[in-house]
Amino acid sequence: MNWLRIGLIGPGAIGETHARAIRALDETVLSAIAGGTPEQIAACTNGEPVPTFATAEAMLASAEIDAVVVCTPSGAHHDVALAAIEAGRHVLVEKPLCVDPAEAASLVRAAARSQLTCGVVSQRRLEPQHQAIKALLDAGHLGQARLIEAAIHWYRSDAYYAEKPWRSEAEHGGGSLFNQGVHNLDLMLWLFGTVDSVQGKMATLGHTHAVEDTTAALLSFASGALGVIVTSTALPPGRPAMLRLFTDRGSCELGNDSIVRWDFPGVAEPPSAAGVGSAASDPKAIGIEGHIAQWRDFAQAVRERRSPASSFRDGFEAARLVDAIYRSASEGRAISPNEVASEVIHADE
């Protein structure tokens, strides 16, 4: 069997999700784990004998692996991913690619120099309803894009933040936009294209930590379309994520993994995903189907020597858009994402 041998770095909650997804596929095998407690490692291995290493450095130096998945806290993604690239391993990084756009740009450059397969987890792109809508938009069957709205009306308890302190730290991307909203923001970029400017507001409404738990932003797309994104972890009991698209020919609304309204005359409604689950109030309720799809695409990308469904460059674009929204909220003015690391992405190329 020509398995893709995977080393998992950071066997926490999302690391366990990746471990389950890797085991579910014939083409991937969990071959090493770096870091974590005995309990976390046991949850990832499901009783199977898997070599473990105290650090990522030790694993990269001696483990028999082809690729790694980086599941450390968001603010620590850069150094681990860069070390893996320099060690000649393919790399998949949990969202977001990096919190600092300059670090994300650094990984884009390193990936380009290495010619390895390098991607960021954006599994929602691979859900059938999103794939179909993207294809219909690109083919012009849905008309000209006018407005896209995304809402993450979720809830996270104080215990959620106390369990892992990085979740309430801005330098680790603990805010509701970076930690919870980045998937929908990535979908907005993927479906509607480049954003020219943003105007953002943020507040901490339901928790005592310093990082925001509620953000609202207006996006102006290069196409002329507008977008609105709202994210929160302060709205009990939490509601499924929502995405609405409007064009000059019709509209549709998606509630988490299902199309709940389809108003495009003459265009058949696409199929919806199954088994995705909603993380409205429980981050562990997302299921593994999306990560299985992500790993299937990544393994195929390695074999075919192509870019994965979501590349480091895609991760960079999402990271600098989030950073632009935060800067806009902090400075009280509209900001172009091009102001954020505008020259960094091309440096040293």
CSV table of C-alpha atoms in Angstrom, one decimal:
chain,number,residue,atom,x,y,z
A,1,MET,CA,0.0,0.0,0.0
A,2,ASN,CA,1.4,3.4,-1.0
A,3,TRP,CA,0.4,5.2,2.1
A,4,LEU,CA,1.1,8.8,2.9
A,5,ARG,CA,2.9,8.6,6.2
A,6,ILE,CA,1.7,11.5,8.5
A,7,GLY,CA,3.4,13.0,11.5
A,8,LEU,CA,1.0,14.9,13.8
A,9,ILE,CA,2.3,17.8,15.7
A,10,GLY,CA,0.1,18.9,18.6
A,11,PRO,CA,-2.3,16.1,19.6
A,12,GLY,CA,-5.0,18.3,21.2
A,13,ALA,CA,-8.7,18.4,20.4
A,14,ILE,CA,-8.2,19.3,16.7
A,15,GLY,CA,-5.2,17.0,16.5
A,16,GLU,CA,-7.6,14.1,17.5
A,17,THR,CA,-9.9,15.1,14.7
A,18,HIS,CA,-7.1,14.9,12.2
A,19,ALA,CA,-6.0,11.5,13.7
A,20,ARG,CA,-9.5,10.1,13.2
A,21,ALA,CA,-9.7,11.5,9.7
A,22,ILE,CA,-6.2,10.0,8.8
A,23,ARG,CA,-7.3,6.6,10.1
A,24,ALA,CA,-10.5,6.7,8.1
A,25,LEU,CA,-8.7,6.8,4.7
A,26,ASP,CA,-6.9,4.0,2.9
A,27,GLU,CA,-4.3,6.4,1.5
A,28,THR,CA,-3.0,7.9,4.7
A,29,VAL,CA,-1.6,6.5,7.9
A,30,LEU,CA,-0.7,8.1,11.2
A,31,SER,CA,3.0,7.3,11.6
A,32,ALA,CA,4.2,9.6,14.4
A,33,ILE,CA,3.1,12.1,17.1
A,34,ALA,CA,5.0,15.0,18.6
A,35,GLY,CA,4.1,16.7,21.8
A,36,GLY,CA,1.0,16.3,24.0
A,37,THR,CA,0.1,14.5,27.2
A,38,PRO,CA,-0.3,10.7,27.5
A,39,GLU,CA,-4.1,11.2,27.5
A,40,GLN,CA,-4.0,13.3,24.3
A,41,ILE,CA,-1.7,10.8,22.6
A,42,ALA,CA,-4.0,7.9,23.6
A,43,ALA,CA,-7.0,9.7,22.2
A,44,CYS,CA,-5.2,10.1,18.8
A,45,THR,CA,-3.8,6.6,18.5
A,46,ASN,CA,-7.0,4.7,19.4
A,47,GLY,CA,-4.8,2.0,20.9
A,48,GLU,CA,-2.6,1.5,17.9
A,49,PRO,CA,1.2,1.6,18.3
A,50,VAL,CA,2.4,4.9,17.0
A,51,PRO,CA,5.9,6.3,17.6
A,52,THR,CA,5.9,9.4,19.8
A,53,PHE,CA,8.3,12.2,20.2
A,54,ALA,CA,8.7,14.9,22.8
A,55,THR,CA,9.2,17.7,20.3
A,56,ALA,CA,8.6,18.4,16.6
A,57,GLU,CA,12.3,18.8,16.1
A,58,ALA,CA,12.9,15.2,17.3
A,59,MET,CA,10.2,13.8,15.1
A,60,LEU,CA,11.4,15.6,12.0
A,61,ALA,CA,14.9,14.4,12.7
A,62,SER,CA,14.2,10.7,13.0
A,63,ALA,CA,10.6,9.7,12.2
A,64,GLU,CA,9.7,7.8,9.0
A,65,ILE,CA,7.1,10.3,7.7
A,66,ASP,CA,6.3,11.9,4.4
A,67,ALA,CA,4.2,14.8,5.7
A,68,VAL,CA,3.2,16.6,8.8
A,69,VAL,CA,0.0,18.2,10.1
A,70,VAL,CA,0.5,21.2,12.4
A,71,CYS,CA,-2.1,21.4,15.1
A,72,THR,CA,-0.3,23.6,17.6
A,73,PRO,CA,-1.8,26.9,18.9
A,74,SER,CA,-2.3,29.3,16.0
A,75,GLY,CA,0.4,31.7,17.0
A,76,ALA,CA,3.0,28.9,17.0
A,77,HIS,CA,2.3,27.6,13.4
A,78,HIS,CA,5.1,29.4,11.6
A,79,ASP,CA,8.2,28.0,13.2
A,80,VAL,CA,7.0,24.4,13.2
A,81,ALA,CA,5.7,24.5,9.6
A,82,LEU,CA,8.9,26.1,8.4
A,83,ALA,CA,11.0,23.5,10.1
A,84,ALA,CA,9.0,20.8,8.5
A,85,ILE,CA,9.5,22.3,5.0
A,86,GLU,CA,13.2,22.7,5.6
A,87,ALA,CA,13.2,19.0,6.6
A,88,GLY,CA,11.7,18.1,3.2
A,89,ARG,CA,8.2,17.1,4.5
A,90,HIS,CA,4.9,18.1,2.9
A,91,VAL,CA,2.9,20.3,5.3
A,92,LEU,CA,-0.8,20.7,6.1
A,93,VAL,CA,-1.5,23.5,8.7
A,94,GLU,CA,-4.6,23.8,10.7
A,95,LYS,CA,-6.4,27.1,10.2
A,96,PRO,CA,-5.4,29.8,10.3
A,97,LEU,CA,-2.1,29.5,8.5
A,98,CYS,CA,-0.5,32.1,10.8
A,99,VAL,CA,-1.8,34.9,13.0
A,100,ASP,CA,0.9,37.3,11.7
A,101,PRO,CA,0.5,38.0,7.9
A,102,ALA,CA,4.3,38.5,7.6
A,103,GLU,CA,4.8,35.0,9.0
A,104,ALA,CA,2.2,33.6,6.6
A,105,ALA,CA,4.1,35.3,3.7
A,106,SER,CA,7.3,33.7,5.0
A,107,LEU,CA,5.7,30.2,4.7
A,108,VAL,CA,4.3,31.0,1.2
A,109,ARG,CA,7.9,31.8,0.1
A,110,ALA,CA,9.3,28.7,1.7
A,111,ALA,CA,6.7,26.5,0.1
A,112,ALA,CA,7.4,28.0,-3.3
A,113,ARG,CA,11.1,27.4,-3.0
A,114,SER,CA,10.7,23.8,-1.7
A,115,GLN,CA,8.2,22.6,-4.4
A,116,LEU,CA,6.6,20.5,-1.7
A,117,THR,CA,2.8,20.2,-1.3
A,118,CYS,CA,1.8,22.7,1.4
A,119,GLY,CA,-1.8,23.6,2.4
A,120,VAL,CA,-3.9,25.1,5.1
A,121,VAL,CA,-7.1,23.4,6.5
A,122,SER,CA,-10.1,25.0,4.9
A,123,GLN,CA,-12.3,21.9,4.7
A,124,ARG,CA,-15.5,23.9,4.1
A,125,ARG,CA,-14.4,24.6,0.5
A,126,LEU,CA,-14.6,20.9,-0.2
A,127,GLU,CA,-18.3,20.5,1.0
A,128,PRO,CA,-20.4,19.6,-2.1
A,129,GLN,CA,-22.8,22.6,-1.8
A,130,HIS,CA,-19.8,25.0,-1.7
A,131,GLN,CA,-18.1,23.2,-4.6
A,132,ALA,CA,-21.2,23.4,-6.7
A,133,ILE,CA,-21.9,27.1,-5.9
A,134,LYS,CA,-18.3,28.0,-6.7
A,135,ALA,CA,-18.5,26.2,-10.1
A,136,LEU,CA,-21.9,27.9,-10.9
A,137,LEU,CA,-20.5,31.3,-10.0
A,138,ASP,CA,-17.3,30.8,-12.1
A,139,ALA,CA,-19.4,29.6,-15.1
A,140,GLY,CA,-21.7,32.7,-14.8
A,141,HIS,CA,-24.8,30.6,-14.2
A,142,LEU,CA,-25.7,32.5,-11.1
A,143,GLY,CA,-25.2,36.0,-12.5
A,144,GLN,CA,-23.1,38.9,-11.2
A,145,ALA,CA,-22.1,38.9,-7.5
A,146,ARG,CA,-23.6,41.7,-5.5
A,147,LEU,CA,-23.7,40.8,-1.8
A,148,ILE,CA,-22.4,38.1,0.5
A,149,GLU,CA,-23.2,37.8,4.2
A,150,ALA,CA,-21.7,35.5,6.8
A,151,ALA,CA,-22.7,35.1,10.5
A,152,ILE,CA,-21.1,33.1,13.3
A,153,HIS,CA,-23.6,33.5,16.2
A,154,TRP,CA,-21.8,31.1,18.5
A,155,TYR,CA,-21.2,30.6,22.2
A,156,ARG,CA,-18.1,29.6,24.1
A,157,SER,CA,-18.2,29.3,27.9
A,158,ASP,CA,-15.5,30.7,30.3
A,159,ALA,CA,-14.5,27.1,30.8
A,160,TYR,CA,-13.6,26.8,27.1
A,161,TYR,CA,-11.2,29.7,27.4
A,162,ALA,CA,-9.8,28.5,30.7
A,163,GLU,CA,-9.1,25.0,29.3
A,164,LYS,CA,-6.5,26.4,26.8
A,165,PRO,CA,-5.4,30.0,27.7
A,166,TRP,CA,-4.2,30.7,24.1
A,167,ARG,CA,-7.8,30.9,23.1
A,168,SER,CA,-8.1,34.2,24.9
A,169,GLU,CA,-4.8,35.6,23.6
A,170,ALA,CA,-4.7,37.9,20.6
A,171,GLU,CA,-1.1,36.9,19.7
A,172,HIS,CA,-2.4,33.3,19.2
A,173,GLY,CA,-5.5,34.3,17.2
A,174,GLY,CA,-7.9,33.6,20.0
A,175,GLY,CA,-10.5,36.1,19.0
A,176,SER,CA,-13.9,35.1,17.5
A,177,LEU,CA,-12.9,36.3,14.0
A,178,PHE,CA,-9.6,34.4,13.8
A,179,ASN,CA,-10.4,31.3,15.7
A,180,GLN,CA,-14.1,30.8,14.8
A,181,GLY,CA,-14.8,33.0,11.8
A,182,VAL,CA,-11.9,32.4,9.5
A,183,HIS,CA,-13.6,29.5,7.7
A,184,ASN,CA,-16.5,31.6,6.6
A,185,LEU,CA,-14.2,34.5,5.7
A,186,ASP,CA,-12.1,32.1,3.6
A,187,LEU,CA,-15.4,31.0,1.8
A,188,MET,CA,-16.2,34.6,1.1
A,189,LEU,CA,-12.8,35.2,-0.5
A,190,TRP,CA,-13.0,32.0,-2.4
A,191,LEU,CA,-16.5,32.7,-3.8
A,192,PHE,CA,-16.4,36.5,-4.4
A,193,GLY,CA,-12.7,37.2,-4.9
A,194,THR,CA,-10.3,39.9,-3.8
A,195,VAL,CA,-11.2,42.4,-1.1
A,196,ASP,CA,-10.1,46.0,-1.7
A,197,SER,CA,-11.0,47.5,1.7
A,198,VAL,CA,-12.6,46.7,5.0
A,199,GLN,CA,-14.3,48.6,7.8
A,200,GLY,CA,-14.4,46.7,11.1
A,201,LYS,CA,-15.7,47.0,14.7
A,202,MET,CA,-14.9,44.7,17.6
A,203,ALA,CA,-15.8,44.3,21.2
A,204,THR,CA,-15.6,41.9,24.2
A,205,LEU,CA,-19.2,41.5,25.3
A,206,GLY,CA,-19.6,38.2,27.1
A,207,HIS,CA,-16.2,37.4,28.6
A,208,THR,CA,-13.6,39.0,30.9
A,209,HIS,CA,-10.5,38.3,28.7
A,210,ALA,CA,-8.9,41.1,26.6
A,211,VAL,CA,-9.3,39.5,23.2
A,212,GLU,CA,-12.5,40.3,21.3
A,213,ASP,CA,-15.4,37.9,21.3
A,214,THR,CA,-17.6,39.8,18.8
A,215,THR,CA,-16.6,41.4,15.5
A,216,ALA,CA,-18.5,42.9,12.6
A,217,ALA,CA,-17.0,44.0,9.3
A,218,LEU,CA,-18.0,45.5,5.9
A,219,LEU,CA,-16.0,44.2,3.0
A,220,SER,CA,-15.7,45.9,-0.4
A,221,PHE,CA,-14.7,43.5,-3.1
A,222,ALA,CA,-12.6,44.3,-6.2
A,223,SER,CA,-15.6,43.2,-8.3
A,224,GLY,CA,-17.8,46.0,-6.8
A,225,ALA,CA,-19.7,43.5,-4.6
A,226,LEU,CA,-20.1,44.1,-0.9
A,227,GLY,CA,-19.8,41.7,2.0
A,228,VAL,CA,-20.7,41.6,5.7
A,229,ILE,CA,-19.3,39.2,8.3
A,230,VAL,CA,-20.3,39.0,11.9
A,231,THR,CA,-18.6,36.6,14.4
A,232,SER,CA,-19.2,36.1,18.1
A,233,THR,CA,-18.7,33.6,20.8
A,234,ALA,CA,-20.8,35.6,23.2
A,235,LEU,CA,-24.3,34.7,22.0
A,236,PRO,CA,-25.8,31.8,24.0
A,237,PRO,CA,-26.9,29.2,23.3
A,238,GLY,CA,-25.3,29.5,19.8
A,239,ARG,CA,-26.7,29.1,16.3
A,240,PRO,CA,-25.4,27.3,13.2
A,241,ALA,CA,-23.1,29.3,10.9
A,242,MET,CA,-24.9,31.1,8.1
A,243,LEU,CA,-23.9,32.2,4.6
A,244,ARG,CA,-26.0,34.2,2.2
A,245,LEU,CA,-25.2,35.0,-1.4
A,246,PHE,CA,-27.0,37.6,-3.6
A,247,THR,CA,-26.5,38.2,-7.3
A,248,ASP,CA,-28.4,40.0,-10.1
A,249,ARG,CA,-30.3,36.8,-10.8
A,250,GLY,CA,-31.2,35.4,-7.4
A,251,SER,CA,-30.0,34.4,-4.0
A,252,CYS,CA,-29.3,31.5,-1.7
A,253,GLU,CA,-28.9,30.8,2.0
A,254,LEU,CA,-26.8,28.1,3.6
A,255,GLY,CA,-27.2,27.1,7.3
A,256,ASN,CA,-24.0,25.4,8.4
A,257,ASP,CA,-23.9,22.3,6.1
A,258,SER,CA,-27.3,22.6,4.3
A,259,ILE,CA,-28.8,24.9,1.6
A,260,VAL,CA,-31.9,26.2,3.4
A,261,ARG,CA,-33.1,28.5,0.6
A,262,TRP,CA,-32.4,28.4,-3.2
A,263,ASP,CA,-33.8,31.2,-5.4
A,264,PHE,CA,-32.0,31.0,-8.7
A,265,PRO,CA,-34.7,30.4,-11.4
A,266,GLY,CA,-33.8,27.7,-13.9
A,267,VAL,CA,-30.8,26.5,-11.9
A,268,ALA,CA,-31.1,23.2,-10.0
A,269,GLU,CA,-30.3,23.3,-6.2
A,270,PRO,CA,-27.0,21.6,-5.5
A,271,PRO,CA,-26.7,18.7,-3.0
A,272,SER,CA,-25.7,19.5,0.5
A,273,ALA,CA,-23.1,18.0,2.7
A,274,ALA,CA,-23.9,15.3,5.2
A,275,GLY,CA,-22.5,14.7,8.7
A,276,VAL,CA,-20.7,18.0,9.1
A,277,GLY,CA,-22.2,19.0,12.4
A,278,SER,CA,-22.5,22.4,14.0
A,279,ALA,CA,-20.0,23.9,16.4
A,280,ALA,CA,-22.4,26.6,17.5
A,281,SER,CA,-22.0,25.7,21.2
A,282,ASP,CA,-19.6,22.8,21.1
A,283,PRO,CA,-16.3,22.9,19.1
A,284,LYS,CA,-16.1,19.1,19.2
A,285,ALA,CA,-19.4,18.7,17.3
A,286,ILE,CA,-18.0,19.4,13.9
A,287,GLY,CA,-17.5,15.7,13.0
A,288,ILE,CA,-14.6,14.5,10.8
A,289,GLU,CA,-16.2,14.4,7.3
A,290,GLY,CA,-14.7,17.7,6.3
A,291,HIS,CA,-11.2,16.7,7.5
A,292,ILE,CA,-11.5,13.4,5.6
A,293,ALA,CA,-12.2,15.3,2.4
A,294,GLN,CA,-9.3,17.6,3.2
A,295,TRP,CA,-6.9,14.7,3.7
A,296,ARG,CA,-8.1,12.9,0.6
A,297,ASP,CA,-7.4,16.0,-1.5
A,298,PHE,CA,-4.1,16.6,0.2
A,299,ALA,CA,-2.9,13.0,-0.4
A,300,GLN,CA,-4.0,13.2,-4.1
A,301,ALA,CA,-2.2,16.6,-4.4
A,302,VAL,CA,1.1,15.0,-3.1
A,303,ARG,CA,0.8,12.1,-5.6
A,304,GLU,CA,-0.1,14.4,-8.5
A,305,ARG,CA,2.4,17.1,-7.5
A,306,ARG,CA,-0.2,19.8,-7.6
A,307,SER,CA,-1.4,22.5,-5.2
A,308,PRO,CA,-4.0,21.3,-2.7
A,309,ALA,CA,-7.5,22.7,-2.5
A,310,SER,CA,-6.4,25.4,-0.1
A,311,SER,CA,-2.8,26.5,-0.5
A,312,PHE,CA,-0.5,28.5,1.7
A,313,ARG,CA,-1.2,31.5,-0.5
A,314,ASP,CA,-4.9,31.1,0.3
A,315,GLY,CA,-4.0,31.0,4.0
A,316,PHE,CA,-2.0,34.1,3.6
A,317,GLU,CA,-4.9,36.0,2.0
A,318,ALA,CA,-7.2,35.0,4.8
A,319,ALA,CA,-4.7,36.0,7.5
A,320,ARG,CA,-4.1,39.4,6.1
A,321,LEU,CA,-7.8,40.1,5.6
A,322,VAL,CA,-8.4,39.2,9.3
A,323,ASP,CA,-5.5,41.4,10.3
A,324,ALA,CA,-6.9,44.3,8.2
A,325,ILE,CA,-10.3,44.0,9.9
A,326,TYR,CA,-8.6,44.1,13.3
A,327,ARG,CA,-6.5,47.1,12.3
A,328,SER,CA,-9.6,48.9,11.0
A,329,ALA,CA,-11.4,48.3,14.3
A,330,SER,CA,-8.4,49.5,16.3
A,331,GLU,CA,-7.7,52.6,14.2
A,332,GLY,CA,-11.3,53.5,13.3
A,333,ARG,CA,-10.8,53.8,9.6
A,334,ALA,CA,-11.2,51.7,6.4
A,335,ILE,CA,-8.1,49.7,5.6
A,336,SER,CA,-7.0,47.9,2.4
A,337,PRO,CA,-5.7,44.3,3.0
A,338,ASN,CA,-2.9,45.4,0.6
A,339,GLU,CA,-1.6,47.7,3.4
A,340,VAL,CA,-1.0,44.5,5.4
A,341,ALA,CA,2.2,42.8,4.4
A,342,SER,CA,1.8,44.3,0.9
A,343,GLU,CA,5.5,44.0,0.1
A,344,VAL,CA,6.3,40.9,2.2
A,345,ILE,CA,4.6,38.3,0.0
A,346,HIS,CA,7.0,39.1,-2.8
A,347,ALA,CA,10.2,39.6,-0.8
A,348,ASP,CA,13.1,37.3,-1.6
A,349,GLU,CA,11.3,35.8,-4.6
